[in-house]
XYZ file of C-alpha atoms in Angstrom:
284
model
C 0.000 0.000 0.000
C 1.312 3.463 -0.886
C 1.161 5.643 2.246
C 2.894 8.685 0.761
C 1.672 11.257 -1.690
C 3.913 10.214 -4.565
C 2.273 8.397 -7.414
C 3.586 4.885 -8.049
C 5.836 4.587 -11.089
C 3.953 3.858 -14.290
C 4.609 0.661 -16.145
C 6.193 1.133 -19.576
C 3.752 1.067 -22.465
C 4.324 -1.823 -24.820
C 4.316 -0.530 -28.375
C 3.068 -2.589 -31.276
C 5.848 -4.048 -33.362
C 6.268 -2.628 -36.867
C 7.287 -6.044 -38.204
C 4.774 -7.970 -40.272
C 2.974 -10.779 -38.499
C 4.425 -14.234 -38.473
C 3.064 -17.724 -38.013
C -0.156 -19.140 -39.397
C -2.076 -15.884 -38.834
C 0.307 -13.903 -41.003
C -1.176 -12.404 -44.150
C -0.230 -14.919 -46.855
C 0.117 -12.323 -49.628
C 1.457 -8.772 -49.771
C -1.075 -5.961 -50.167
C 0.495 -4.874 -53.454
C 1.610 -7.421 -56.018
C 3.875 -6.515 -58.926
C 1.990 -5.648 -62.118
C 3.409 -8.734 -63.817
C 2.443 -11.106 -61.011
C 1.327 -14.466 -62.384
C -2.342 -15.320 -62.558
C -3.764 -17.605 -59.890
C -5.553 -20.506 -61.539
C -7.790 -22.644 -59.348
C -8.015 -26.101 -60.921
C -11.297 -27.646 -59.788
C -11.940 -31.408 -59.896
C -15.220 -31.980 -61.691
C -17.426 -28.992 -62.381
C -16.614 -25.500 -61.079
C -19.928 -25.104 -59.294
C -21.069 -23.201 -56.199
C -18.433 -24.317 -53.689
C -15.479 -23.518 -55.945
C -17.066 -20.204 -56.939
C -17.498 -19.301 -53.252
C -13.851 -20.110 -52.518
C -12.803 -17.923 -55.443
C -15.067 -15.114 -54.241
C -13.456 -15.140 -50.785
C -9.963 -15.067 -52.293
C -10.921 -12.144 -54.546
C -12.542 -10.249 -51.676
C -9.426 -10.482 -49.504
C -6.956 -10.094 -52.390
C -8.486 -7.936 -55.150
C -5.026 -7.481 -56.682
C -4.876 -11.112 -57.830
C -5.796 -12.107 -61.365
C -7.773 -15.209 -60.398
C -9.120 -17.732 -62.902
C -11.471 -20.580 -61.969
C -11.156 -23.561 -64.314
C -12.922 -26.926 -64.257
C -11.172 -30.224 -64.902
C -14.487 -31.806 -65.830
C -13.397 -32.190 -69.449
C -10.104 -33.826 -68.547
C -8.063 -30.629 -68.664
C -8.797 -29.170 -72.123
C -10.178 -25.936 -70.645
C -7.118 -25.644 -68.420
C -4.767 -25.981 -71.394
C -6.663 -23.252 -73.223
C -6.583 -21.000 -70.140
C -2.808 -21.379 -69.741
C -2.244 -20.558 -73.404
C -4.384 -17.417 -73.139
C -2.692 -16.230 -69.940
C 0.794 -16.738 -71.409
C -0.132 -14.579 -74.418
C -1.085 -11.722 -72.075
C 2.125 -11.703 -70.016
C 5.846 -11.092 -70.501
C 7.821 -14.177 -71.450
C 10.523 -13.585 -68.799
C 8.578 -14.926 -65.831
C 5.891 -17.445 -64.973
C 2.519 -16.731 -66.518
C 0.460 -18.502 -63.882
C 0.442 -20.449 -60.670
C -2.068 -23.275 -60.674
C -3.461 -24.399 -57.320
C -5.325 -27.729 -57.437
C -8.443 -27.333 -55.284
C -7.840 -30.517 -53.291
C -6.822 -31.036 -49.678
C -4.280 -33.795 -50.278
C -2.702 -36.042 -52.906
C -5.114 -36.714 -55.755
C -3.307 -38.498 -58.612
C -6.043 -38.026 -61.232
C -6.311 -34.275 -60.613
C -2.563 -33.693 -60.484
C -2.038 -35.725 -63.660
C -4.642 -33.634 -65.515
C -2.975 -30.408 -64.346
C 0.507 -31.552 -65.400
C -0.787 -32.667 -68.804
C -2.469 -29.279 -69.342
C 0.745 -27.423 -68.482
C 2.758 -29.594 -70.857
C 0.304 -29.211 -73.725
C 0.039 -25.435 -73.353
C 3.848 -25.018 -73.292
C 3.291 -22.046 -70.988
C 5.527 -21.112 -68.037
C 3.278 -22.343 -65.230
C 4.106 -23.369 -61.684
C 2.034 -26.074 -59.988
C 1.610 -25.968 -56.228
C 1.013 -28.898 -53.928
C -2.429 -29.625 -52.449
C -3.872 -27.342 -49.770
C -3.071 -29.687 -46.898
C -1.887 -30.846 -44.533
C -2.026 -27.691 -42.417
C -3.278 -26.753 -38.921
C -5.802 -24.377 -40.499
C -7.538 -27.262 -42.248
C -7.528 -29.375 -39.082
C -9.163 -26.437 -37.322
C -11.775 -26.214 -40.092
C -12.552 -29.941 -39.711
C -13.055 -29.333 -35.988
C -15.481 -26.532 -36.834
C -17.469 -28.762 -39.186
C -17.698 -31.483 -36.518
C -18.845 -29.017 -33.872
C -21.427 -27.533 -36.251
C -22.901 -31.019 -36.632
C -22.922 -31.570 -32.866
C -20.221 -34.234 -33.157
C -17.404 -32.519 -31.251
C -16.837 -29.958 -28.540
C -16.513 -26.447 -29.861
C -14.539 -25.191 -26.846
C -10.959 -26.466 -26.596
C -10.461 -24.705 -23.247
C -12.841 -27.092 -21.471
C -11.564 -30.399 -22.773
C -11.512 -32.061 -19.367
C -14.972 -31.206 -18.050
C -17.198 -31.552 -21.077
C -18.270 -34.982 -22.263
C -17.530 -35.655 -25.917
C -20.522 -36.747 -28.040
C -18.337 -39.341 -29.836
C -15.229 -41.345 -28.999
C -13.673 -41.868 -32.435
C -13.345 -39.816 -35.637
C -12.789 -40.889 -39.251
C -11.239 -38.362 -41.631
C -12.579 -39.386 -45.035
C -10.617 -38.423 -48.136
C -11.059 -38.602 -51.905
C -8.187 -39.467 -54.209
C -7.577 -43.140 -53.525
C -4.969 -44.850 -51.357
C -2.457 -42.011 -51.720
C -4.974 -39.466 -50.434
C -5.655 -41.589 -47.345
C -1.927 -41.835 -46.611
C -1.594 -38.091 -47.112
C -4.302 -37.454 -44.507
C -2.258 -39.019 -41.686
C -0.799 -35.679 -40.589
C -4.221 -34.026 -40.586
C -5.631 -36.888 -38.507
C -2.853 -36.334 -35.949
C -3.551 -32.589 -35.825
C -7.274 -33.165 -35.341
C -6.661 -35.798 -32.670
C -4.535 -33.301 -30.752
C -7.363 -30.774 -30.867
C -10.067 -33.207 -29.748
C -8.045 -35.579 -27.533
C -9.778 -38.432 -29.359
C -8.533 -41.202 -31.670
C -8.709 -40.050 -35.285
C -7.922 -42.243 -38.296
C -7.920 -41.502 -42.040
C -9.840 -43.452 -44.678
C -10.493 -43.220 -48.413
C -13.934 -42.887 -49.935
C -12.479 -44.382 -53.117
C -9.571 -46.512 -51.950
C -8.012 -48.243 -48.939
C -8.207 -48.189 -46.053
C -11.947 -47.898 -46.587
C -14.291 -46.119 -44.203
C -15.410 -49.541 -42.945
C -11.753 -50.522 -42.348
C -11.273 -47.345 -40.308
C -14.431 -48.008 -38.294
C -13.246 -51.534 -37.418
C -9.864 -50.177 -36.352
C -11.511 -47.680 -33.998
C -13.911 -50.239 -32.540
C -11.024 -52.574 -31.757
C -9.658 -49.926 -29.379
C -13.050 -49.389 -27.747
C -14.384 -46.450 -29.744
C -17.995 -47.272 -30.595
C -19.616 -43.851 -30.980
C -18.153 -42.813 -34.312
C -18.255 -39.680 -36.423
C -16.984 -39.075 -39.929
C -15.751 -35.760 -41.278
C -15.109 -35.425 -45.044
C -11.624 -34.059 -45.658
C -12.772 -32.764 -49.033
C -13.814 -29.365 -50.332
C -16.752 -30.695 -52.318
C -16.164 -31.087 -56.058
C -13.783 -34.044 -55.541
C -16.542 -36.539 -54.747
C -20.271 -37.075 -54.742
C -22.170 -36.114 -51.588
C -24.231 -39.295 -51.836
C -21.057 -41.358 -51.543
C -20.129 -39.500 -48.353
C -23.582 -39.965 -46.828
C -23.737 -43.653 -47.763
C -20.279 -44.352 -46.286
C -21.249 -42.785 -42.947
C -24.618 -44.569 -42.824
C -23.010 -47.935 -43.593
C -20.977 -47.790 -40.359
C -23.653 -46.083 -38.257
C -21.613 -42.905 -37.829
C -22.670 -39.303 -37.611
C -21.391 -37.215 -40.494
C -20.193 -33.624 -40.619
C -20.339 -31.407 -43.692
C -17.454 -31.180 -46.145
C -15.016 -28.292 -45.778
C -16.751 -26.416 -48.583
C -15.947 -22.716 -48.832
C -14.604 -22.451 -45.293
C -12.364 -19.429 -44.816
C -9.416 -21.754 -44.111
C -9.705 -23.214 -47.611
C -9.517 -19.786 -49.253
C -6.609 -18.823 -47.024
C -4.695 -21.959 -47.941
C -5.184 -21.184 -51.633
C -3.402 -17.876 -50.996
C -0.731 -19.550 -48.880
C 0.095 -22.014 -51.668
C 0.149 -19.233 -54.280
C 2.357 -16.991 -52.136
C 4.733 -19.733 -51.000
C 5.555 -20.546 -54.621
C 7.631 -17.384 -54.821
C 8.766 -16.899 -51.243
C 8.109 -13.173 -51.149
C 7.384 -11.934 -54.697
C 10.643 -9.989 -54.778
C 11.917 -10.836 -58.227
C 9.747 -12.596 -60.759
C 12.414 -12.446 -63.451
C 14.476 -15.038 -61.575
C 11.579 -17.494 -61.490
C 11.239 -18.352 -65.154
C 11.396 -22.079 -65.754
């Protein structure tokens, strides 16, 4: 207690750092891109319908400086080849004309093969990014989808005094066996968030959703939930619903146009150049 008349010394004021943010909340793209920045091409498995259009709209809203093109792979890649050729004709030949981001969360051989074929046939200078995942942002989005469906706790701060509605989670992928293997890291990230066993499965490969369910039940997890680790165009919704019903599991919605998906599109585009400092050095 201060018994005198002097005021206690004031604590120093902490000033905000002038450095740009770091970590996963850092802005993935600079506010001003060079005028010759490559186009961002979103390659969509199947038809470029509502979900893909919503993802593109979010990217454009947050990054109006990007020349974004939305292209469907529904025809096997012919439209993508034509798009690359047109973009290359509009841009200087010294640097890459476009960066193509496949709109998939993990390995998807059919999609990636179609993209590579389109690049080769167009003979344009195009860089291909990896899939959007794995990444903590996508694991967080899966958690959100589970909580929206009432299949997981929404509050991570009360993990030890709130009963979980399920005791095992299946992360269901599309893209065959390779996609299921690629979802291992995401399953680990989601398990850490939920403190529950989480295993990956393929809607169109092995391990199947039924295989994953049997694996969970062998360790005592009988109340199961499935969360589709897909954006939407990669697979048919009926296949997702049927897979969950066949094992008696609750099912969350696909990632869809979650903000994390749009952000990861920008992360993949931006990471291709590591800062956008000199496009002339990036020609292939």
